[in-house]
Short mmCIF file of C-alpha atoms in Angstrom, two decimals:
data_model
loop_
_atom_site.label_atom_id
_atom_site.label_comp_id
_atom_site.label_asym_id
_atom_site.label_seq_id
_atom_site.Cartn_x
_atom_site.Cartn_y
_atom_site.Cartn_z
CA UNK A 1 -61.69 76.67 -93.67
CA UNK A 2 -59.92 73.56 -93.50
CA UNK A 3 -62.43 72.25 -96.33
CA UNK A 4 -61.33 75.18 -98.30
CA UNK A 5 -57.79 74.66 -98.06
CA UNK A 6 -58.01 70.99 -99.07
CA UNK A 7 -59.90 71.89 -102.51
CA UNK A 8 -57.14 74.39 -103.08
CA UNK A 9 -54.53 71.54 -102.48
CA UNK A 10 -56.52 68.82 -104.73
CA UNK A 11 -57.24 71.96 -107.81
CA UNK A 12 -53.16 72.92 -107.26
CA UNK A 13 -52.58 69.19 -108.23
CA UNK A 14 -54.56 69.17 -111.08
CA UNK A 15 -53.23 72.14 -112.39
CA UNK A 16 -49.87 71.48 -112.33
CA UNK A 17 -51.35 67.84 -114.13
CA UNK A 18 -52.55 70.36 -117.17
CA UNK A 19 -49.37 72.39 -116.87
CA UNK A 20 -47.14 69.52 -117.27
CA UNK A 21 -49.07 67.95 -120.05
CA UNK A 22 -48.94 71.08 -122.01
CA UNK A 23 -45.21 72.06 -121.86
CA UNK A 24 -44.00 70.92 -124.78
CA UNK A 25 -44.09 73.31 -127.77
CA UNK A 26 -43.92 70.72 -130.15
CA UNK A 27 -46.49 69.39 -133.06
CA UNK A 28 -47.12 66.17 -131.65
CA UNK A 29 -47.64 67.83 -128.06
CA UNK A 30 -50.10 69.82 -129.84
CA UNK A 31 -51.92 67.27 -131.35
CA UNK A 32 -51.62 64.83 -128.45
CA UNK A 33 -53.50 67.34 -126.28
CA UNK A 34 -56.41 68.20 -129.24
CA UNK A 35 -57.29 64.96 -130.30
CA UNK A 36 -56.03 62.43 -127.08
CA UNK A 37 -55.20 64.21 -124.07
CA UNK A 38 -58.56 65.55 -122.47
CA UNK A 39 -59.13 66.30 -119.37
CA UNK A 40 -61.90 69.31 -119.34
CA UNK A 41 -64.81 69.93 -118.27
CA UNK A 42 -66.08 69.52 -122.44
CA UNK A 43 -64.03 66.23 -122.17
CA UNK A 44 -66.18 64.76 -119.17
CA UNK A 45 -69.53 66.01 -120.69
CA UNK A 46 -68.65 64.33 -123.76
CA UNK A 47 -67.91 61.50 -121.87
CA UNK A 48 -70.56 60.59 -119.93
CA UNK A 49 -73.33 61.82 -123.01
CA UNK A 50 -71.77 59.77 -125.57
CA UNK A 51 -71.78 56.69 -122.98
CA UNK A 52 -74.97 56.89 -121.97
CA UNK A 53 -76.84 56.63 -125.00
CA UNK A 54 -75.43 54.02 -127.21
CA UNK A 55 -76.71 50.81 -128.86
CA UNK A 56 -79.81 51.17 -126.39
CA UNK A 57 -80.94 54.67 -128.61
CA UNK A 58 -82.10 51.40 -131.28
CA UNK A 59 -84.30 49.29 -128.33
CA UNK A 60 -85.99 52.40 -126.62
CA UNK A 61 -88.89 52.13 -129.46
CA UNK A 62 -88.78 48.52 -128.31
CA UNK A 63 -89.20 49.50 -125.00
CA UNK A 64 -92.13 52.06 -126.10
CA UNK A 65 -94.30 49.27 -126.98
CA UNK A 66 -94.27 47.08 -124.12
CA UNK A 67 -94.83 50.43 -122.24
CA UNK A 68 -96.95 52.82 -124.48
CA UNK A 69 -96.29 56.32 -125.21
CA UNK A 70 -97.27 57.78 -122.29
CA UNK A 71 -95.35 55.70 -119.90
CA UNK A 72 -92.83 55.83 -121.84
CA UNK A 73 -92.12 59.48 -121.99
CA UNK A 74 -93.03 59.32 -118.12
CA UNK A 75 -89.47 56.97 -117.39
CA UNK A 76 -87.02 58.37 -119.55
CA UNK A 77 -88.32 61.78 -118.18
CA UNK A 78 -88.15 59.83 -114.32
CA UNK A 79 -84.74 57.82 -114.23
CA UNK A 80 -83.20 60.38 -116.54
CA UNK A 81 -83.34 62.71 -113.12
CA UNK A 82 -82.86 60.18 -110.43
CA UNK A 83 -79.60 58.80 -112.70
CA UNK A 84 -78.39 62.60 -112.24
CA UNK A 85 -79.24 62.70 -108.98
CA UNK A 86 -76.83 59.59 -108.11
CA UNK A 87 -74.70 60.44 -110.41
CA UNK A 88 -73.82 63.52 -107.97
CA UNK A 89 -73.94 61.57 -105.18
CA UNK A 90 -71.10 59.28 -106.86
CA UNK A 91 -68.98 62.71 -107.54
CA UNK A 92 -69.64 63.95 -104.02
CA UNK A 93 -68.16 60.47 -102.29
CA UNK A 94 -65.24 60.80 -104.79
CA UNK A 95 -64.19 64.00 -103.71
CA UNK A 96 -64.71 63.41 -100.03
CA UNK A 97 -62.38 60.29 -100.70
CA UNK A 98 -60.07 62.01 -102.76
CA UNK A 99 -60.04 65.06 -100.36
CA UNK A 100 -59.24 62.90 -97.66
CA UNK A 101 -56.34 60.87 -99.18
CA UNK A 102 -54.60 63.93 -100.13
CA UNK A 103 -54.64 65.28 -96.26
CA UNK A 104 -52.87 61.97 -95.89
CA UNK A 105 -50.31 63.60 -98.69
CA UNK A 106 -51.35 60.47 -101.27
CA UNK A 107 -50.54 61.17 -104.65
CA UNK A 108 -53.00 59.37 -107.33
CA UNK A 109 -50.88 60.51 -110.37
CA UNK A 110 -50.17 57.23 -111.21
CA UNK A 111 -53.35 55.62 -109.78
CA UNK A 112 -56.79 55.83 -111.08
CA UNK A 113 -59.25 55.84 -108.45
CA UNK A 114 -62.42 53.59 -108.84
CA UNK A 115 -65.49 53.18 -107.23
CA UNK A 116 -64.81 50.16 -105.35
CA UNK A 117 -62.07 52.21 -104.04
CA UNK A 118 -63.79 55.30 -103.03
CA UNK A 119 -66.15 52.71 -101.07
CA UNK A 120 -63.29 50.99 -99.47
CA UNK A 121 -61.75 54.30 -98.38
CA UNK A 122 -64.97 55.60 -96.98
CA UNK A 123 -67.38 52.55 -95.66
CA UNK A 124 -64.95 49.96 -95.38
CA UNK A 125 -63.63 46.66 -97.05
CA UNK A 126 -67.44 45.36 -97.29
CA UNK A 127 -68.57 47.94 -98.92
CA UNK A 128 -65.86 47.78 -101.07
CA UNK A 129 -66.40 43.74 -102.39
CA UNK A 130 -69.96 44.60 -102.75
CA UNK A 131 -69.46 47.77 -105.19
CA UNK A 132 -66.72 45.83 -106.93
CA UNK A 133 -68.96 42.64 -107.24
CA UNK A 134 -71.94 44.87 -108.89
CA UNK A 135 -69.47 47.12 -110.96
CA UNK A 136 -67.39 44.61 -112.88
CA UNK A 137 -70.59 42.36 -113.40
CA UNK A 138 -72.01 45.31 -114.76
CA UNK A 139 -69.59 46.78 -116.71
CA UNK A 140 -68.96 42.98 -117.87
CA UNK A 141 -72.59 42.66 -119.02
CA UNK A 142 -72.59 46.04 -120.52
CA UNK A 143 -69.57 45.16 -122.92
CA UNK A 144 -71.65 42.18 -123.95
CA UNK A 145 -74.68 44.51 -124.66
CA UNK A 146 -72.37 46.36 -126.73
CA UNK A 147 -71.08 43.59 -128.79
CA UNK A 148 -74.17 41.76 -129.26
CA UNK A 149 -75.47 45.50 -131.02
CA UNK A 150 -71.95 45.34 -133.29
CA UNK A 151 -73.35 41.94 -134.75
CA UNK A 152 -77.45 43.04 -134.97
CA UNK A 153 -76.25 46.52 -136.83
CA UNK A 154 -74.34 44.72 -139.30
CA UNK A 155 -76.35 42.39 -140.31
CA UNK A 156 -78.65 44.38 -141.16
CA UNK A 157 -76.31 45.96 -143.86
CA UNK A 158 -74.44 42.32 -144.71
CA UNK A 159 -76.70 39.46 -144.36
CA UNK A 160 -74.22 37.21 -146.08
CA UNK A 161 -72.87 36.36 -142.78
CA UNK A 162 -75.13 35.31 -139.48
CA UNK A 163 -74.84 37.27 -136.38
CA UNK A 164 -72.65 34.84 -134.60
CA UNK A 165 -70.30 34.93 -137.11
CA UNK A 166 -70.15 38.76 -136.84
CA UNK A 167 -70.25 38.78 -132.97
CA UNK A 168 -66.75 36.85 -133.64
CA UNK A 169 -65.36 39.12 -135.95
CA UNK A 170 -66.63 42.60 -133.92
CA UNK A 171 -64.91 40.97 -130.75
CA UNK A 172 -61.80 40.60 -132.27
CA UNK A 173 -61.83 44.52 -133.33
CA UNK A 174 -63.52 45.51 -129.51
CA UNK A 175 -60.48 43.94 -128.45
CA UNK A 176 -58.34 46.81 -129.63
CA UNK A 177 -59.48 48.38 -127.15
CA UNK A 178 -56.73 47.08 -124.70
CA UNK A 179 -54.42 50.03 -126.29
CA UNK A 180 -56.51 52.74 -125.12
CA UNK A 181 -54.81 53.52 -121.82
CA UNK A 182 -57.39 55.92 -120.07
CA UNK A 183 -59.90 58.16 -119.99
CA UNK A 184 -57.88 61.03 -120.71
CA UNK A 185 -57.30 59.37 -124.11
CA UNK A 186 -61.11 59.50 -125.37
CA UNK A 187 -61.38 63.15 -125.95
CA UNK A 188 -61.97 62.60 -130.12
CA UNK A 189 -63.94 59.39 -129.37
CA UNK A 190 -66.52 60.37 -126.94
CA UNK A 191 -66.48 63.65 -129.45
CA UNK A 192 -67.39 61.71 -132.40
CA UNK A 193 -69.37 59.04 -130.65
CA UNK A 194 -71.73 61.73 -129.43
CA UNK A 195 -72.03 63.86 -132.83
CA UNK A 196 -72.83 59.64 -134.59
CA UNK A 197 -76.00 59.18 -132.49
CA UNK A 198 -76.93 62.07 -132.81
CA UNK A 199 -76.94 61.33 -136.77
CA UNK A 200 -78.69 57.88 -135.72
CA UNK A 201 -81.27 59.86 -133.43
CA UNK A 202 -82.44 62.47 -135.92
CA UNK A 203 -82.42 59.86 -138.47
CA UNK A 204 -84.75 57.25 -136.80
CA UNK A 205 -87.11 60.33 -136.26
CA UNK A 206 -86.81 61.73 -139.84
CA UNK A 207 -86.86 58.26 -141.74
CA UNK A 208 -90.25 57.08 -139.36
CA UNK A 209 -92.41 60.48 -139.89
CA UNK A 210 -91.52 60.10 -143.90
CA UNK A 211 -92.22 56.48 -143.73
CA UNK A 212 -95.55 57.07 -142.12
CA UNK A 213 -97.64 54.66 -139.84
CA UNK A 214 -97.63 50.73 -140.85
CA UNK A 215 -101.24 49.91 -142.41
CA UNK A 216 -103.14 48.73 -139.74
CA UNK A 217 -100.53 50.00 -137.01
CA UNK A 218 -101.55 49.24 -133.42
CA UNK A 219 -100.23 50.92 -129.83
CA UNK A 220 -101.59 48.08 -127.27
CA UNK A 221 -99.06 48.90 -124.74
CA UNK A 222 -99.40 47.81 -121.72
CA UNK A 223 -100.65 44.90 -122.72
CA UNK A 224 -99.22 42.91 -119.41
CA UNK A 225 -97.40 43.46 -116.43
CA UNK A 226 -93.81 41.45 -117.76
CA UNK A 227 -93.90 43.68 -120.79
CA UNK A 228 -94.52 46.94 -119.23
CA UNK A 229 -91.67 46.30 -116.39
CA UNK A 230 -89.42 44.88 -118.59
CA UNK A 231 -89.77 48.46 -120.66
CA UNK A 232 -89.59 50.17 -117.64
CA UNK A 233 -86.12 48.15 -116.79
CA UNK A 234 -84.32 48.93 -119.90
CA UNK A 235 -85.26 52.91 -119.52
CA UNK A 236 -83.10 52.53 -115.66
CA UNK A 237 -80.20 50.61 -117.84
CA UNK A 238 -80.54 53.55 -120.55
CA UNK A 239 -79.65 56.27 -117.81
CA UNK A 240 -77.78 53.90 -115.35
CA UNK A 241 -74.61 54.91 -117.61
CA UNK A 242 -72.72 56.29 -114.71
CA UNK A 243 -71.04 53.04 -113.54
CA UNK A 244 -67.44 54.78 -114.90
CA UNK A 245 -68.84 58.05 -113.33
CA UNK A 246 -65.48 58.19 -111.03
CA UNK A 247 -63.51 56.84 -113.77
CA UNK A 248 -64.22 59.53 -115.62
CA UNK A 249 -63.97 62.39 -112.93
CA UNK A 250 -60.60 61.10 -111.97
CA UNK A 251 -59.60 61.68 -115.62
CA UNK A 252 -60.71 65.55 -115.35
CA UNK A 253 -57.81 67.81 -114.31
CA UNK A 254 -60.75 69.42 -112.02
CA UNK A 255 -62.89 66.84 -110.61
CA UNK A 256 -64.93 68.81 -108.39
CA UNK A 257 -66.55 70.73 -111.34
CA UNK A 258 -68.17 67.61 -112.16
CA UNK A 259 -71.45 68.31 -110.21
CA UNK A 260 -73.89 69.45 -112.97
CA UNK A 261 -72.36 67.48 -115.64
CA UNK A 262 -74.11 64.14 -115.69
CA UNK A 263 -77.33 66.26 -115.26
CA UNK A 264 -76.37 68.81 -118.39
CA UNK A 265 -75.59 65.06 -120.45
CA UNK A 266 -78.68 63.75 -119.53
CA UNK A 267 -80.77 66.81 -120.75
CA UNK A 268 -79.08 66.54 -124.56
CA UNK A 269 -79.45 62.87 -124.10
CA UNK A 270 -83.47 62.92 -123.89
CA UNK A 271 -83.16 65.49 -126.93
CA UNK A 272 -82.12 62.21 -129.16
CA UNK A 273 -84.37 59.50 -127.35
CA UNK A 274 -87.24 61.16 -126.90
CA UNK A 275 -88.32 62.03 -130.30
CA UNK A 276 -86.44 58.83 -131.64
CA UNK A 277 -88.29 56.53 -129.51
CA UNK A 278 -91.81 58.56 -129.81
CA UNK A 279 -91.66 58.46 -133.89
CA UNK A 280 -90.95 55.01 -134.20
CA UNK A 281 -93.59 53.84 -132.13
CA UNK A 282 -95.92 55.91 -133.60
CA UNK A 283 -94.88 54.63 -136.92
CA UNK A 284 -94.42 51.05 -136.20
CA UNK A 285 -96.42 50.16 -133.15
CA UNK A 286 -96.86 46.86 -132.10
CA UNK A 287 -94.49 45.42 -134.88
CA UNK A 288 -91.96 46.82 -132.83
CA UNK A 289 -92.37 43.71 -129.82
CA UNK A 290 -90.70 41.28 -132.36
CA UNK A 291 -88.10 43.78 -133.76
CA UNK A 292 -86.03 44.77 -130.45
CA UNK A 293 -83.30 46.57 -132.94
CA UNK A 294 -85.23 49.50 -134.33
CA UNK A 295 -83.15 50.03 -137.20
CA UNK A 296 -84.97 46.58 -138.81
CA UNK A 297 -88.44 48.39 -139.52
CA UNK A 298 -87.13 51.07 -141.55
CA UNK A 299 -86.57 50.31 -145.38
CA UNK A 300 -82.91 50.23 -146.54
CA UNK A 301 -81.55 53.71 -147.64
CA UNK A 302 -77.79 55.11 -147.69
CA UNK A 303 -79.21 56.81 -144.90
CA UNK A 304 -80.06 53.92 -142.66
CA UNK A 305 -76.30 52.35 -143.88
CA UNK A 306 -74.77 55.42 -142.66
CA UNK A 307 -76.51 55.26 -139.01
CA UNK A 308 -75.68 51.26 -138.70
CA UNK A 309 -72.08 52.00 -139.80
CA UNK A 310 -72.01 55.37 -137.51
CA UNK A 311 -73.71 53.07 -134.41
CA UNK A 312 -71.07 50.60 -135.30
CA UNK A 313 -67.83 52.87 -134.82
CA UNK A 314 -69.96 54.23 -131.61
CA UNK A 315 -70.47 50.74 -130.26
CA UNK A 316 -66.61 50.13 -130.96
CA UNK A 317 -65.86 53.35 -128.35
CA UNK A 318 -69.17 52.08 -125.78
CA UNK A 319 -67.40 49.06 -125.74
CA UNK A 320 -64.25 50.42 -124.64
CA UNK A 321 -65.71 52.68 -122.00
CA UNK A 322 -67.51 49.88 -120.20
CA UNK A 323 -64.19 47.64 -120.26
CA UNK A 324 -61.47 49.85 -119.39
CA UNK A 325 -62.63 50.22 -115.56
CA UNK A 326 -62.71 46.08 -115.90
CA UNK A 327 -59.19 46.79 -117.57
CA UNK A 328 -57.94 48.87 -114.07
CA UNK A 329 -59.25 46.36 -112.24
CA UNK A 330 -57.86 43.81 -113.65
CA UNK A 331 -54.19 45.62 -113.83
CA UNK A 332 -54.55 46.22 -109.87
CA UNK A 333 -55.40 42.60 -109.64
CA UNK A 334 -52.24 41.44 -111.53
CA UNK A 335 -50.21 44.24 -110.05
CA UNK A 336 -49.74 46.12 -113.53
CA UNK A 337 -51.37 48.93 -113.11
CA UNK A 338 -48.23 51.38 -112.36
CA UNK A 339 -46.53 49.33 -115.49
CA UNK A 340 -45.81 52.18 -118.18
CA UNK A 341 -45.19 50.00 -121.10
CA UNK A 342 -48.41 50.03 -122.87
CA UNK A 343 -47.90 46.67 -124.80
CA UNK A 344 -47.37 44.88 -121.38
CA UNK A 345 -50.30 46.56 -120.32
CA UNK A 346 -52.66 45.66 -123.44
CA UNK A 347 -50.94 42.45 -123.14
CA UNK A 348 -52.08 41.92 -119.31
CA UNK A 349 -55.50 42.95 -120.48
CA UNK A 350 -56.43 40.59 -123.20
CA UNK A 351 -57.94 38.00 -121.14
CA UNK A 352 -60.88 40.41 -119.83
CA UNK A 353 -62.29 40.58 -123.59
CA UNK A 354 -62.66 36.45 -123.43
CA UNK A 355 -65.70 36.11 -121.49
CA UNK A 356 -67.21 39.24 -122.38
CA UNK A 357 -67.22 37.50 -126.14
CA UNK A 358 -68.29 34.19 -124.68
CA UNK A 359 -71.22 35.38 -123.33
CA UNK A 360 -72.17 37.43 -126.53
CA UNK A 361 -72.25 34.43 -128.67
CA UNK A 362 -73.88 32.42 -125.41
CA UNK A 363 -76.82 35.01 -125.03
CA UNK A 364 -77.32 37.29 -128.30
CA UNK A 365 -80.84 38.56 -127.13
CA UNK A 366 -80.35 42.26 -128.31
CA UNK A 367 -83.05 44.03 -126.31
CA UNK A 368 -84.12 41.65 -123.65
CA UNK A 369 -80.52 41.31 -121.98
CA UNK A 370 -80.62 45.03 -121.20
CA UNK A 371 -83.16 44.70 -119.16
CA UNK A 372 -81.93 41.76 -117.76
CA UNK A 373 -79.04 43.74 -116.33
CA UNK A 374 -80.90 47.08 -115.80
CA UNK A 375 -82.98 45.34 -113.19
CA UNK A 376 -80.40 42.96 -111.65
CA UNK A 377 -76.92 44.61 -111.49
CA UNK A 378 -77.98 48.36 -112.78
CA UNK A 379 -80.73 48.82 -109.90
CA UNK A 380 -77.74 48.14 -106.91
CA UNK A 381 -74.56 49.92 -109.02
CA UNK A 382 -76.03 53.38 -110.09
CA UNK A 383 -78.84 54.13 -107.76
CA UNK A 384 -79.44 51.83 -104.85
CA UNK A 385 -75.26 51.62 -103.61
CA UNK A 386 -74.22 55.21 -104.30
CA UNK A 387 -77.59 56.39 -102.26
CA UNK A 388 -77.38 54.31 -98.95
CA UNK A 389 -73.50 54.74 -99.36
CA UNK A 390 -74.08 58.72 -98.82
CA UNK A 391 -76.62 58.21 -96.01
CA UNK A 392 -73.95 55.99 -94.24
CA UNK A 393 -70.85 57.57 -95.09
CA UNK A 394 -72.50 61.05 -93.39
CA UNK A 395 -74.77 59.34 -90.76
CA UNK A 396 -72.56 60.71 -88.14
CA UNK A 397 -72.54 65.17 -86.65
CA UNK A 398 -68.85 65.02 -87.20
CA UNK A 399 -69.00 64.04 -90.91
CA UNK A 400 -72.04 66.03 -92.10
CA UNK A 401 -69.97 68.79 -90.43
CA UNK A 402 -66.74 68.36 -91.82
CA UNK A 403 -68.21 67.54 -95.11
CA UNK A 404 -66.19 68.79 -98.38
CA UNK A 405 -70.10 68.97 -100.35
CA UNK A 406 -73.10 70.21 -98.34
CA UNK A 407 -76.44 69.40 -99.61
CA UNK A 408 -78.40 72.07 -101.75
CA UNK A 409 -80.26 74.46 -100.02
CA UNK A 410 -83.49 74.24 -101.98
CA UNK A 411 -83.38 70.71 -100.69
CA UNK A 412 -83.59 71.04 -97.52
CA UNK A 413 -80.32 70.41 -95.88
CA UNK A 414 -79.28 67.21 -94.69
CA UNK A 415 -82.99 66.38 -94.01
CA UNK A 416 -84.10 66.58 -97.70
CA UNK A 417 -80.66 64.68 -99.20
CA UNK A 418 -81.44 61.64 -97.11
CA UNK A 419 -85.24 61.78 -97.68
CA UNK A 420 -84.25 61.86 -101.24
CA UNK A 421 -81.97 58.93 -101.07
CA UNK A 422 -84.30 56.86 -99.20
CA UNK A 423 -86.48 57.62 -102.16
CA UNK A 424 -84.67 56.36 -104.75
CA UNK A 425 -83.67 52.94 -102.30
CA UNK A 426 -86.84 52.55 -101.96
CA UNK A 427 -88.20 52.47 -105.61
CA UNK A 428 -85.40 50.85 -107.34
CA UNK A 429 -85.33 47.99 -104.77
CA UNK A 430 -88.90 47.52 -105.19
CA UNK A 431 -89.69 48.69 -108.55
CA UNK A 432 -86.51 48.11 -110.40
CA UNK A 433 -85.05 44.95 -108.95
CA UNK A 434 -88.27 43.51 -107.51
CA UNK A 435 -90.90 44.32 -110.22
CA UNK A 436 -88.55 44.85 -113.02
CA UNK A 437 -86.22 41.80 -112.20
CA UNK A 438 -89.24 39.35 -112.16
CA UNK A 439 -90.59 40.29 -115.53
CA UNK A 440 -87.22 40.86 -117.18
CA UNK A 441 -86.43 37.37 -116.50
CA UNK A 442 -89.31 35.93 -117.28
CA UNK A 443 -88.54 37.25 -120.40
CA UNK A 444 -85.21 36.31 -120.82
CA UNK A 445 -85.99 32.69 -119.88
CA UNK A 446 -88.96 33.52 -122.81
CA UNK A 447 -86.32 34.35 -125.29
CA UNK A 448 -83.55 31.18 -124.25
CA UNK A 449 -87.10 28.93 -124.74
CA UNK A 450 -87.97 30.90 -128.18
CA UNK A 451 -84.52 30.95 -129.53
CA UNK A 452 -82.10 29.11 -127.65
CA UNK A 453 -78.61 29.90 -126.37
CA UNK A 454 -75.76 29.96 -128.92
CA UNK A 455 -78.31 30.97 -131.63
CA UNK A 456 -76.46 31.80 -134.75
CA UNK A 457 -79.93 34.77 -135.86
CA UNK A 458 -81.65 36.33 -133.00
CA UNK A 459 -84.74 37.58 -134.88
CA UNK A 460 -83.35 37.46 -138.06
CA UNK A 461 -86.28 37.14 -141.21
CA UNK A 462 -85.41 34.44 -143.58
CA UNK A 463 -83.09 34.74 -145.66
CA UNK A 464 -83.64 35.27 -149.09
CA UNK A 465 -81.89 33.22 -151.80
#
C-alpha cells in the first residue's frame, strides 16, 4: 500500500507539471507545447529511437563484414534485447530513487536527476564516482563519434574542403547546442531525427538492391578474431544508446510508464538496420572493410545528397543528446544548474564542446572509434553498472520487499531477475570488454599506425583535379 501511495504522490506531481505547462491559452503556449515542450510517452519513444540509431546506421555494413551475415543478424538481434533489458533496469532504479526522495518531500522541479545521482542515492558515493566516471567519458566519446560523422557525410557531398576542415566548421554549429535547455525541449528534433534515418535506412537498402552486387563481390567474414570482435563491439555501442536513459525519463511528466519504451524503440530500430546493413553487404562485400562510412560505396544521386544532408541535421540533434547530460553535469559542477537565464547557462556550457572537438580532429577514425568505446566505456555504462547495481541495490529481504518494481512473473521472481543480470555481467565483461576491448584496440592502434592522429582524410580516395 505504501508503494501505491508513493506512485500516486510522484504521478500527482507530474500532473500538475503538464497542468501548469499548459495553462496558458495563448499562440505561443500553443506552439511551445507542439513543437518544444514534450513530455509524453510519444516524446520519450522518440527520444530514445532517434538516439539510438544515428551516424552508426552508416558503419553497421562495416561491421557486417568483419562479422558476416549471419553473425551479424545474430548481435543486433542479441544486444538489441539485452540493451532493453538494462535499459529497464536503469528506469526501475530511477523510480525507486525518485520514489524515495519524494517520501523525503524533495521536489526535483528544478533539478534533473542523472544517473550518477540515482547511484549515489541508492548504493552510495562510490557508486556514484564510478557511474559518473563511465557516463561523462561516454557521453564525451559519443559527441566525438557524432562529430567525426558531421565531417565524413559532408565530404562526401563537398570534397573541396578535407575532413578536418569540416570537423572545425560542424563543431562550431554542434556547439549551438548549449541553447537547448532540456529534454523536454527535443520533442520536434527527436521527431524529425527519427523520420531522417529512416529516409537514410530505406535508402541504403533501396540504392544497394538497384545497384546490384560489385563484380567479383566477396563475403569472407570472419576472416579473424580482431575483425569479428571489433564488429561485434560496435553492434553493443549501436544499442548501448541508453546512457541519457534517466535523462530522458526525468523529462516525461510520467516516468514510470517508461518500462516498455526502450524495448518498443529498439524493435523499429532493427526495422532500419537490419535490412540496411544486410543489403549493403550483400552488395558490397568485402569492399566494405576499407569504407567504414557506408554512404561512400554507393554512386552519387540526389538521393544519396538528401540522406548525407538528412544524417547531417540528425547528427546535429545526436550530438546534442549525448552532451546535454555532460551539460547538467557540468552546471551542477559550477553551481548553475538552478540559474534560469539561459544565456548564462549556454554561456557556462561552452567549455564542454572544447575537448569533445579536440579529440575529433585528434582521432577522426569514423568506424573504428565506436568500437573503441562500445567495448571500453559502453560495456560498464549500459549493461555491466545498471545490472550489478540492481542485484546490490535489492540484495537485502527488506528491499526486494518494499520494492516500488517487482520482477516479471514469467521470469521467475527475484530468482530469474538476478540470474538474468548475472548473465549479462558475465558476457559483457568477458565478451564485450575482454574480447571486444582487445581487438578493438588493436585496431585502433592499426588505424593511428595506418593514418596517423590529426589526419586531415580518414579514408578519403584521391582527389581528383
Amino acid at each position: 500500500m505504501a508503494s501505491e501511495k508513493v506512485e500516486t504522490v510522484i504521478a500527482g506531481n507530474y500532473v500538475e507539471m503538464e497542468v501548469e505547462a499548459g495553462d496558458s491559452k495563448s499562440a505561443k503556449s500553443k506552439l511551445s507545447k507542439l513543437f518544444w515542450n514534450g513530455g509524453s510517452v510519444y516524446d520519450a519513444w522518440f527520444s530514445c529511437a532517434s538516439n539510438q540509431v544515428a551516424q552508426v546506421l552508416l558503419t553497421l555494413p562495416y561491421s557486417f563484414s568483419q562479422l558476416g551475415m549471419l553473425s551479424g543478424i545474430s548481435f543486433q538481434l542479441f544486444y538489441g534485447l539485452m540493451g532493453s533489458w538494462t535499459a529497464y533496469l536503469i528506469s526501475v532504479l530511477y523510480v525507486e530513487y525518485r520514489t524515495r526522495k519524494e517520501r523525503e518531500k524533495v521536489d526535483f522541479r528544478n533539478h534533473v536527476i542523472q544517473w550518477f545521482e540515482v547511484l549515489d542515492g541508492l548504493l552510495g558515493k562510490h557508486w556514484r564516482n564510478i557511474g559518473l566516471f563511465f557516463n561523462c567519458t561516454f557521453l564525451l566519446f559519443g559527441s566525438v563519434i557524432q562529430l567525426i560523422a558531421c565531417a565524413s557525410n559532408i565530404y562526401y557531398v563537398n570534397d573541396n574542403l578535407d575532413k578536418r576542415t569540416w570537423t572545425y566548421i560542424f563543431g562550431a554549429c554542434c556547439a549551438t547546442t548549449v541553447f537547448i535547455p532540456s529534454f523536454h525541449n527535443y520533442r520536434i528534433w527527436s521527431f524529425l531525427g527519427l523520420l531522417m534515418t529512416s529516409y537514410t535506412a530505406w535508402y541504403l537498402t533501396i540504392a544497394s538492391l538497384i545497384h546490384g552486387q560489385v563484380e567479383g563481390v566477396k563475403h569472407s567474414g570472419p576472416s579473424n578474431l580482431v575483425l569479428y570482435f571489433t564488429g561485434a563491439t560496435n553492434i553493443l555501442y549501436t544499442f548501448g544508446g541508453h546512457a541519457v536513459t534517466v535523462e530522458i525519463m526525468h523529462a516525461m511528466w510520467k516516468p514510470q510508464k517508461f518500462k516498455l519504451i526502450y524495448l518498443v524503440a529498439t524493435l523499429y530500430v532493427l526495422t532500419l538496420t537490419l535490412p540496411s546493413a544486410s543489403a549493403v553487404y550483400w552488395a558490397f562485400g568485402d569492399m566494405l572493410l576499407n569504407h567504414s562510412n557506408a554512404l561512400s560505396l554507393l554512386p552519387r544521386t540526389g538521393y544519396r545528397d538528401t540522406a548525407v544532408v538528412l544524417m547531417l541535421i540528425h547528427q546535429f540533434i545526436t550530438f546534442g543528446f549525448a552532451c546535454t547530460p555532460l551539460y547538467f553535469v557540468w552546471e551542477k559542477f559550477l553551481g548553475m544548474h538552478d540559474t534560469k537565464s539561459l544565456c548564462k547557462r549556454a554561456l557556462a556550457r561552452l567549455p564542454v564542446v572544447i575537448p569533445i572537438w579536440f579529440l575529433a580532429i585528434i582521432f577522426p577514425f569514423f568506424g573504428p572509434i565506436n568500437s573503441t568505446v562500445g567495448s571500453l566505456l559502453v560495456s560498464f555504462t549500459v549493461y555491466i553498472i545498471p545490472a550489478l547495481a540492481h542485484m546490490v541495490t535489492f540484495s537485502s529481504a527488506s528491499a526486494r520487499e518494499n520494492a516500488i518494481d517487482r520482477p516479471p512473473s514469467f521470469l521467475g521472481g527475484w530468482t530469474g531477475m538476478y540470474c538474468m543480470n548475472t548473465f549479462v555481467v558475465g558476457w559483457v565483461l568477458v565478451v564485450g570488454f575482454g574480447f571486444g576491448g582487445w581487438a578493438s584496440m588493436l585496431n585502433f592502434i592499426h588505424q593511428i599506425d595506418t593514418f596517423g592522429i590529426f589526419t586531415k582524410c580518414y579514408q578519403c580516395p584521391p582527389h581528383k583535379a
